[in-house]
Tab-separated table of C-alpha atoms in Angstrom:
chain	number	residue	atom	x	y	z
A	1	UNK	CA	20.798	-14.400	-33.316
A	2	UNK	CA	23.454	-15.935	-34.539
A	3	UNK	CA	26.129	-14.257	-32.469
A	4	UNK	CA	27.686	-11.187	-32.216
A	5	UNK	CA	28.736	-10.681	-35.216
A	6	UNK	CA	24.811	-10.109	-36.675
A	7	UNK	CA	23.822	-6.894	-36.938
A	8	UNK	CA	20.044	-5.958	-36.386
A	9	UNK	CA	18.446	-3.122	-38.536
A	10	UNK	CA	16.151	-0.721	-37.204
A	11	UNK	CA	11.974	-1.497	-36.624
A	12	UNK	CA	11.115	-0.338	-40.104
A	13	UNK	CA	13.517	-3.033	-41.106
A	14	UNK	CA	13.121	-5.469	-38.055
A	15	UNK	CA	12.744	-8.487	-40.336
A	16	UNK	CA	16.007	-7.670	-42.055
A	17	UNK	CA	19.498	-8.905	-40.673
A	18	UNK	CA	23.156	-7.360	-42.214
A	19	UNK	CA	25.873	-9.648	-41.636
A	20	UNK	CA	29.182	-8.555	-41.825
A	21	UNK	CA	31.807	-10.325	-44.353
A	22	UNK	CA	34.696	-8.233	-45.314
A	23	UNK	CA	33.541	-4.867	-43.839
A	24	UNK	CA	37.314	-3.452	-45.359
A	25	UNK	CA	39.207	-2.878	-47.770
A	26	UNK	CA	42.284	-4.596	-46.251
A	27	UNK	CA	40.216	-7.501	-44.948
A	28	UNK	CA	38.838	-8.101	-48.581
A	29	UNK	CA	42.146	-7.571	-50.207
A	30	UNK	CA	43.691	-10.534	-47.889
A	31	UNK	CA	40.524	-13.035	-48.323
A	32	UNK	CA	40.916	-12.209	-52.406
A	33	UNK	CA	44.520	-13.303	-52.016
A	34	UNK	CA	43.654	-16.802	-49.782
A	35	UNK	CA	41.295	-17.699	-52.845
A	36	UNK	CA	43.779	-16.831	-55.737
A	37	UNK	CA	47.264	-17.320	-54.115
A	38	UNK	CA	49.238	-20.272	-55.399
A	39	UNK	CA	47.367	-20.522	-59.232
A	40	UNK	CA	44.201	-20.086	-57.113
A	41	UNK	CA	44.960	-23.252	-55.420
A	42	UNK	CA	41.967	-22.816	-52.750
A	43	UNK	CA	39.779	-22.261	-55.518
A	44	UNK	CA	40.288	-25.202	-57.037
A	45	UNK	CA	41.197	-27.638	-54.395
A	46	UNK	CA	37.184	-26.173	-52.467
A	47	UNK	CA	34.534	-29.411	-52.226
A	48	UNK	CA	30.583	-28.885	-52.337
A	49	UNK	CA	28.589	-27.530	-49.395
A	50	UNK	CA	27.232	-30.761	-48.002
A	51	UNK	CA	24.989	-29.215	-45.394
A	52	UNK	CA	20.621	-29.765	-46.024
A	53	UNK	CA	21.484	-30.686	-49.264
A	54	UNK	CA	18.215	-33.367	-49.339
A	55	UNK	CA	15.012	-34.253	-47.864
A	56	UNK	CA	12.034	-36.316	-47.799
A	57	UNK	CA	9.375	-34.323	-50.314
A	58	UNK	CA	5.867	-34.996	-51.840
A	59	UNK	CA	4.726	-32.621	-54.650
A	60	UNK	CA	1.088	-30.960	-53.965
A	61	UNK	CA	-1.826	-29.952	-56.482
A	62	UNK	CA	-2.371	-26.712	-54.132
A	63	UNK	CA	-1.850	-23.154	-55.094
A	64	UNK	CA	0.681	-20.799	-53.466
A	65	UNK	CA	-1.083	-18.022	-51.665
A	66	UNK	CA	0.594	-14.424	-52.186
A	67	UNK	CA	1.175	-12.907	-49.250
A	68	UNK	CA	0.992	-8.626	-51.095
A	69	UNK	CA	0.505	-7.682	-54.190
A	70	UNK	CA	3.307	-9.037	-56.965
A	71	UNK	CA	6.412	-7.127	-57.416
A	72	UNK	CA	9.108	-7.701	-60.120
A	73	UNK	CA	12.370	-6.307	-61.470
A	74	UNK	CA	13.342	-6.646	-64.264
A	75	UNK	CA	17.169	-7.694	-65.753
A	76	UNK	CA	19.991	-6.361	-67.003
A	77	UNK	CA	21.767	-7.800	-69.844
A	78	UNK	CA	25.550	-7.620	-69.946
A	79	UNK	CA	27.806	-7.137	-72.514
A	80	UNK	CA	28.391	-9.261	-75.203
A	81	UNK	CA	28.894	-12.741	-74.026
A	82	UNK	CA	30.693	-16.059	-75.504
A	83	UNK	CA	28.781	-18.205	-77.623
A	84	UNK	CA	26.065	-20.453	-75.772
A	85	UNK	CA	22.615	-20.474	-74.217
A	86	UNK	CA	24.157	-20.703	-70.688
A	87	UNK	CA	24.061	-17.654	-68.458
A	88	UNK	CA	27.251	-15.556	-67.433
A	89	UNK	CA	25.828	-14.407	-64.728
A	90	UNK	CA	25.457	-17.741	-62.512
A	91	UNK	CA	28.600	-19.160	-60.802
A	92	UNK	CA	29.857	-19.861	-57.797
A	93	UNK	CA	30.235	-19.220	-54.231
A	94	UNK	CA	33.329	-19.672	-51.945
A	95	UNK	CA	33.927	-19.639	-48.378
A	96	UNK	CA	35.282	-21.599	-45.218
A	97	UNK	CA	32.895	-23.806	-43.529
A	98	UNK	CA	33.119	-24.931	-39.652
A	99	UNK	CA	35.243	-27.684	-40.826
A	100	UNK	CA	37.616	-24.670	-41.468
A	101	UNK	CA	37.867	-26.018	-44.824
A	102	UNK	CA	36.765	-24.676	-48.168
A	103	UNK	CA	33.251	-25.147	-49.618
A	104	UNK	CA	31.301	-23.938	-52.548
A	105	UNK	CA	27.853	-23.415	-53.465
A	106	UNK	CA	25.895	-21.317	-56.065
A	107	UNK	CA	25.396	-18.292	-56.743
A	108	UNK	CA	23.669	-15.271	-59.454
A	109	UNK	CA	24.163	-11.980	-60.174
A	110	UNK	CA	20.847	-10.277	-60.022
A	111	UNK	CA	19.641	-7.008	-60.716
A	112	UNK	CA	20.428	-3.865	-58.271
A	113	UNK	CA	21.211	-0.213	-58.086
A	114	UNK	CA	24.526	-0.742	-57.545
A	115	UNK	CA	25.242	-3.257	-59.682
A	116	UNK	CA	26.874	-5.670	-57.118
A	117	UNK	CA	24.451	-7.965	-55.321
A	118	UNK	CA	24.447	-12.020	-55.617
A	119	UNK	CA	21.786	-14.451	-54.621
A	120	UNK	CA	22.179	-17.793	-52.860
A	121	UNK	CA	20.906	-19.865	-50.341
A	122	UNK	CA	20.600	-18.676	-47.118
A	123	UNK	CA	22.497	-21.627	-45.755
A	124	UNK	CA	25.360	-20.840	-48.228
A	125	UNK	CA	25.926	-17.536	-45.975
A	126	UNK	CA	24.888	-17.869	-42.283
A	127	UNK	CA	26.536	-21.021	-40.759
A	128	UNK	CA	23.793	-23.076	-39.226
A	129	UNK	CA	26.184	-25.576	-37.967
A	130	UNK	CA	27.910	-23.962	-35.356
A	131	UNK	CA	25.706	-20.905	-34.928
A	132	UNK	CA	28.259	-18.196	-34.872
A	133	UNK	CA	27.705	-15.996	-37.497
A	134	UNK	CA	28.550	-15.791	-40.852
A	135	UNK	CA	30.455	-18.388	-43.103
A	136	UNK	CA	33.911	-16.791	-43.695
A	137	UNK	CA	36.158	-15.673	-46.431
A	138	UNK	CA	33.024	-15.465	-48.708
A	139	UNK	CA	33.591	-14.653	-52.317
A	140	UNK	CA	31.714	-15.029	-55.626
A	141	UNK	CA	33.251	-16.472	-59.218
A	142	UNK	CA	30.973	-15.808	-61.906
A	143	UNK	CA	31.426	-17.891	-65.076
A	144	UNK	CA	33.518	-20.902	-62.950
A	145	UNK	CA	34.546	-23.806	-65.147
A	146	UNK	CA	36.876	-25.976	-64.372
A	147	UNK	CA	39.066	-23.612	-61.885
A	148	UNK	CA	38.755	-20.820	-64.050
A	149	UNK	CA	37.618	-17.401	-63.381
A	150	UNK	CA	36.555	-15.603	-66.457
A	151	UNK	CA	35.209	-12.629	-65.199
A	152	UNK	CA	37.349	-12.115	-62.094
A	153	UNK	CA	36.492	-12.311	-58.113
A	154	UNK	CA	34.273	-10.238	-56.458
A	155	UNK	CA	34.744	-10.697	-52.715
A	156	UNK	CA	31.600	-10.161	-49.913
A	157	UNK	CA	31.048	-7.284	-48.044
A	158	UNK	CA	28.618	-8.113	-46.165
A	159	UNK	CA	25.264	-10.442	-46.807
A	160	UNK	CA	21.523	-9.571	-46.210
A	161	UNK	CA	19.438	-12.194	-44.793
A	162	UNK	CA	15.599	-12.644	-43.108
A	163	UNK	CA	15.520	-12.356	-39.582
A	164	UNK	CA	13.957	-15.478	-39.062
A	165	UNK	CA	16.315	-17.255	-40.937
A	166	UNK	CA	19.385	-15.805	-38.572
A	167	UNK	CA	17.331	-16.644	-35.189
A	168	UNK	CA	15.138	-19.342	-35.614
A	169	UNK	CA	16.476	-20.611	-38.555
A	170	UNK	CA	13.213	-21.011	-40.600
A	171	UNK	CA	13.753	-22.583	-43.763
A	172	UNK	CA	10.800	-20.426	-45.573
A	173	UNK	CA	13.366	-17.138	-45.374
A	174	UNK	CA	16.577	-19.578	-46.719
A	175	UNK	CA	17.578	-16.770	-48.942
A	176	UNK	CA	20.495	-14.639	-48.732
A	177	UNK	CA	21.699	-11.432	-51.213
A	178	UNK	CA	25.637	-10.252	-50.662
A	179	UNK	CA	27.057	-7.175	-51.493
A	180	UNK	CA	30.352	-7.837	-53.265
A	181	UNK	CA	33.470	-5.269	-54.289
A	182	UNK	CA	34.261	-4.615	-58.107
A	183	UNK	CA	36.209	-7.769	-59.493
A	184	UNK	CA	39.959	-8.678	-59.069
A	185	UNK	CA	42.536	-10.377	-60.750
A	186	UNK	CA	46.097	-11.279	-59.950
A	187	UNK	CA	48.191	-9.112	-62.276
A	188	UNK	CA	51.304	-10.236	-60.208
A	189	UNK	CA	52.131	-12.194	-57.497
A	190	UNK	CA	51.471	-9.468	-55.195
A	191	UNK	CA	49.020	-6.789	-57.601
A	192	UNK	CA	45.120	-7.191	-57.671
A	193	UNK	CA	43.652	-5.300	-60.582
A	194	UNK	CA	39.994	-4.390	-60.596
A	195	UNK	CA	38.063	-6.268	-63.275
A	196	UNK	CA	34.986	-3.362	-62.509
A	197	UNK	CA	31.461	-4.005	-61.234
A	198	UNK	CA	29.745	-7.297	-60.838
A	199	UNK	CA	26.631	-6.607	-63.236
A	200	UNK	CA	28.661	-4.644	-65.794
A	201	UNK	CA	30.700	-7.161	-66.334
A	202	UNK	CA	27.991	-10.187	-66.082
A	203	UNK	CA	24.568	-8.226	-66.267
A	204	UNK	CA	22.383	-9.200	-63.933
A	205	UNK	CA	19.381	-11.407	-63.435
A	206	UNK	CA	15.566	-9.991	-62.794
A	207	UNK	CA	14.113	-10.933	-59.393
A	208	UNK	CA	9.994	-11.575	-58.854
A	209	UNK	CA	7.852	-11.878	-56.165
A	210	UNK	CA	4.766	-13.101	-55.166
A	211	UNK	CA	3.853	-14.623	-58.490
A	212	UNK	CA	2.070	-17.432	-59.727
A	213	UNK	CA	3.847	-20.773	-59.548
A	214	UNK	CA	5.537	-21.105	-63.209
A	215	UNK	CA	4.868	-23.972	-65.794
A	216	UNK	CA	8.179	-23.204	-66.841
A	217	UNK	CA	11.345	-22.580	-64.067
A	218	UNK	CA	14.920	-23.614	-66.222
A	219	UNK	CA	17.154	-23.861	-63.509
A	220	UNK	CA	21.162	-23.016	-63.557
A	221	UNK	CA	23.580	-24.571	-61.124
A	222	UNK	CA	26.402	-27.179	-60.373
A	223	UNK	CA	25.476	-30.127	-58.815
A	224	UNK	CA	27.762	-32.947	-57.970
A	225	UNK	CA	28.031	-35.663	-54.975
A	226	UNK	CA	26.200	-39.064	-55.347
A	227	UNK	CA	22.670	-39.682	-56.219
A	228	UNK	CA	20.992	-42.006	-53.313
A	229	UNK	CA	21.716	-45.268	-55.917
A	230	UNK	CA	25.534	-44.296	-55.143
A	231	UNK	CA	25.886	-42.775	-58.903
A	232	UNK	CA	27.058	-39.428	-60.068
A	233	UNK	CA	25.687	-37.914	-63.050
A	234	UNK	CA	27.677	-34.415	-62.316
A	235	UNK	CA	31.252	-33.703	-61.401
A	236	UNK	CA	30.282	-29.874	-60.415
A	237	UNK	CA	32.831	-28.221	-62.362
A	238	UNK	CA	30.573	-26.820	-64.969
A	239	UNK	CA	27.344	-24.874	-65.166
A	240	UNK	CA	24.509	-27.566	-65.519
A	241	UNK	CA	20.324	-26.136	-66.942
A	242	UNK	CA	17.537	-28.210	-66.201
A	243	UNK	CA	14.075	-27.350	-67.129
A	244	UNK	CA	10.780	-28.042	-65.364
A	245	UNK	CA	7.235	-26.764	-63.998
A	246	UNK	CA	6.802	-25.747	-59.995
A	247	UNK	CA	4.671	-27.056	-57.687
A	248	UNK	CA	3.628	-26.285	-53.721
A	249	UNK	CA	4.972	-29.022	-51.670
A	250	UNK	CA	5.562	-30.230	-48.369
A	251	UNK	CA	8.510	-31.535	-47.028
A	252	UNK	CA	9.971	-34.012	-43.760
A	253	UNK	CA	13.409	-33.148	-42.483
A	254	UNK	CA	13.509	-29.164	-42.659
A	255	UNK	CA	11.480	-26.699	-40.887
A	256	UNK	CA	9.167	-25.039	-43.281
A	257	UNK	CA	5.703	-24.347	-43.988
A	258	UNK	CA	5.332	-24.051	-47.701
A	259	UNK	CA	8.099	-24.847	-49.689
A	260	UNK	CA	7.885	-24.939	-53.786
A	261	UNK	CA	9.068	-27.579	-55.992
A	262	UNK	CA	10.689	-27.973	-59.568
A	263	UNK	CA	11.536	-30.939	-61.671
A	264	UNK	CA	15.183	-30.962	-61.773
A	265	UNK	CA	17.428	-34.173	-61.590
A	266	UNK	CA	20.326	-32.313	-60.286
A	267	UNK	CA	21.848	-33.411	-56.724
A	268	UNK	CA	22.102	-31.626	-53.549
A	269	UNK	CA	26.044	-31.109	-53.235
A	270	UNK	CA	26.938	-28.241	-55.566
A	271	UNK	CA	23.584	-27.086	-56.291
A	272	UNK	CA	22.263	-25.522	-53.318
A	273	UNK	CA	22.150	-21.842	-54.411
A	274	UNK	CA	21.046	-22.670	-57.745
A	275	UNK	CA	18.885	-20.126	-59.487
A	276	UNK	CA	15.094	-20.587	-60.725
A	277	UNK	CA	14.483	-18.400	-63.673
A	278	UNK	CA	11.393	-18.026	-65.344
A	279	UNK	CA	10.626	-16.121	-68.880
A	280	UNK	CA	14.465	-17.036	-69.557
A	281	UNK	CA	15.448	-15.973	-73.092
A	282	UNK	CA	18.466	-17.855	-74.434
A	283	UNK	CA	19.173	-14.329	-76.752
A	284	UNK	CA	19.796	-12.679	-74.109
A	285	UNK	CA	20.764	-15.284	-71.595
A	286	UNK	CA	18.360	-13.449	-68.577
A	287	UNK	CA	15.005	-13.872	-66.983
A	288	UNK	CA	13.405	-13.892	-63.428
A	289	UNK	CA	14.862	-15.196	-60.439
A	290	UNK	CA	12.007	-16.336	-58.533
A	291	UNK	CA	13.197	-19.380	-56.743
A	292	UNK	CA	16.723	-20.862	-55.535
A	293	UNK	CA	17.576	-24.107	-54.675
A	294	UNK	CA	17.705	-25.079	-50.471
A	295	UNK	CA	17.700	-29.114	-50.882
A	296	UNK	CA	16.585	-31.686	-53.386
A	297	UNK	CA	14.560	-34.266	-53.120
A	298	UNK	CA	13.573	-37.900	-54.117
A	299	UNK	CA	9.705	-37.449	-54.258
A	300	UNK	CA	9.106	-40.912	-56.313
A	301	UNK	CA	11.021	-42.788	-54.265
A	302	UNK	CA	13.149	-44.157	-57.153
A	303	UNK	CA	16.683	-43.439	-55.440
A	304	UNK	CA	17.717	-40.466	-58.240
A	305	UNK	CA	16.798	-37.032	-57.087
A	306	UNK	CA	13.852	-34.913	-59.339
A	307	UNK	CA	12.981	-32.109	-57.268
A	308	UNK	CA	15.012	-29.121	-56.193
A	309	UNK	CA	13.481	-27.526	-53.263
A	310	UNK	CA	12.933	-23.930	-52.865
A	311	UNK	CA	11.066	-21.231	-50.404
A	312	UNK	CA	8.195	-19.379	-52.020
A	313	UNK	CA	9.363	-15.577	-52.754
A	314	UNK	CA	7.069	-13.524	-51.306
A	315	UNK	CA	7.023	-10.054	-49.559
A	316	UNK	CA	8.982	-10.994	-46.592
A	317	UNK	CA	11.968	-11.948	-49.188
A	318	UNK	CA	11.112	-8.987	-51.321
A	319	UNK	CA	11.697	-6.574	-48.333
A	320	UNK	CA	15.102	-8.622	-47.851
A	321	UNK	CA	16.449	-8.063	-51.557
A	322	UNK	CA	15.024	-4.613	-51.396
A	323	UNK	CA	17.663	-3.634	-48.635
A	324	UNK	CA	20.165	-5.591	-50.715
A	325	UNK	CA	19.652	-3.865	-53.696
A	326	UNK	CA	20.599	-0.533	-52.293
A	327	UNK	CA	24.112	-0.912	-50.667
A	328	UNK	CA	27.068	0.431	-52.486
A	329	UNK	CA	30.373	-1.164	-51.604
A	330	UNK	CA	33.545	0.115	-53.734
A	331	UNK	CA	36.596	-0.942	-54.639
A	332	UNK	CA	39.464	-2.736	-53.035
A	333	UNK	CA	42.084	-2.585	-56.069
């Protein structure tokens, strides 16, 4: 476990973990205020997440094996939306890392009863670098571009991760869903005003499981650091899409036994969280998350990344989103 801090659900749920965030209202109304104090100076001063963002990878010709039957749920469009093909409901996430300094990943709004769950990596909420628990002041900015937050702040309640993940830290559960509060806004220097629920505001992504791997996964994040030639094709301040099939594959340099692959070019820094959609409709800007980036990888060797690196989503995961997707969590202006 990764410290006390970690709760353990029950034996129905023993492969389930909660982990605390802002368990308060007065606790989330002072980490909403760190990120947007000072013309949301944090915010916009935060640098990629720079931890497993690539490893050594070979793409297979071997099928995934299901581990249950499939399961799927299906999206939720939001309300009308500006002009574009690019979804409002990726962005990204914010928190401290043990640097004690301020780090982003990505991050989606999916589908959920509630209206109010986000998926990343599981990396992106448990800190695996100094194993204490979760990474702090944890928040999620849908729509981010270039320090902007269009649709407000929506900080984390708490997170819901795999067990084996939190204690062993196997790389096949690095997947993570967080309950957030309704958004916030500054209205003045010292006023938050609630912007309403996550998925109202941003609709919400499908999730599937235990499907097929997909000719076609378009994937939505924000890369940026250096390709392994030293270039950088991505400055991570705006939503990037790629588009490309998956694969099984198997990977040196992270603990995992069957891994997926897409063709992506994006980089590690910035992307990990990045969602995998497949059926994506540009209409109506939603589709099926059924992968999210962990790592890339430089599978021909060429020194540019093409593959991002995902865990398979199978029943284990499915029993982690379904805990997720049943939380409520309120309001904190």
């Amino acid at each position: 476990m990764l410290g006390s801090t970690v709760v353990t659900q029950p034996a129905q749920a023993a492969s389930v973990v909660m982990v605390p965030l802002s368990p308060t209202v007065t606790a989330a109304q002072q980490v909403a205020w760190f990120w947007l104090a000072d013309g949301a100076a944090n915010l916009k001063n935060a640098t990629p997440y720079t931890v497993q963002t690539a490893v050594g990878g070979e793409r297979l010709s071997t099928d995934i094996v299901p581990d249950g039957p499939p399961a799927s749920i299906p999206p939720l469009e939001g309300p009308a939306s500006p002009e574009g093909e690019m979804p409002t409901t990726s962005g990204k996430v914010f928190f401290i890392g043990s640097d004690l300094q301020p780090h982003w990943c990505t991050g989606t709004a999916v589908r959920s009863k509630y209206r109010n769950v986000v998926a990343t990596a599981g990396h992106c909420l448990l800190d695996t670098e100094a194993p204490a628990g979760p990474l702090t002041k944890w928040v999620f900015v849908p729509g981010y571009s270039e320090g902007t937050a269009p649709f407000g702040l929506y900080v984390g309640k708490q997170g819901v991760a795999h067990y084996d993940f939190d204690d062993i830290q196997d790389y096949d559960r690095d997947l993570a869903f967080v309950n957030v509060y309704r958004g916030v806004v500054p209205s003045s220097p010292d006023v938050l005003t609630n912007t309403g629920m996550l998925a109202e505001n941003v609709g919400g992504q499908g999730v599937a499981f235990n499907q097929p791997l997909a000719p076609t996964v378009d994937v939505f994040g924000y890369p940026a650091g250096p390709e392994p030639d030293g270039s950088r094709p991505y400055t991570g301040e705006t939503l990037e899409r790629s588009t490309g099939s998956a694969s099984a594959m198997k990977v040196t340099g992270l603990p995992t036994d069957r891994p997926i692959g897409v063709d992506s070019p994006f980089t590690g820094e910035g992307s990990l969280g990045s969602s995998w959609l497949t059926q994506y409709a540009n209409d109506s800007r939603t589709g099926y998350l059924n992968g999210i980036t962990i790592s890339v990888s430089d599978t021909d060797g060429d020194n540019r990344y093409d593959t991002g690196v995902s865990p398979y989503f199978d029943g284990e995961l499915y029993t982690v989103y379904q805990k997720a997707s049943n939380v409520w969590t309120g309001i904190i202006a």
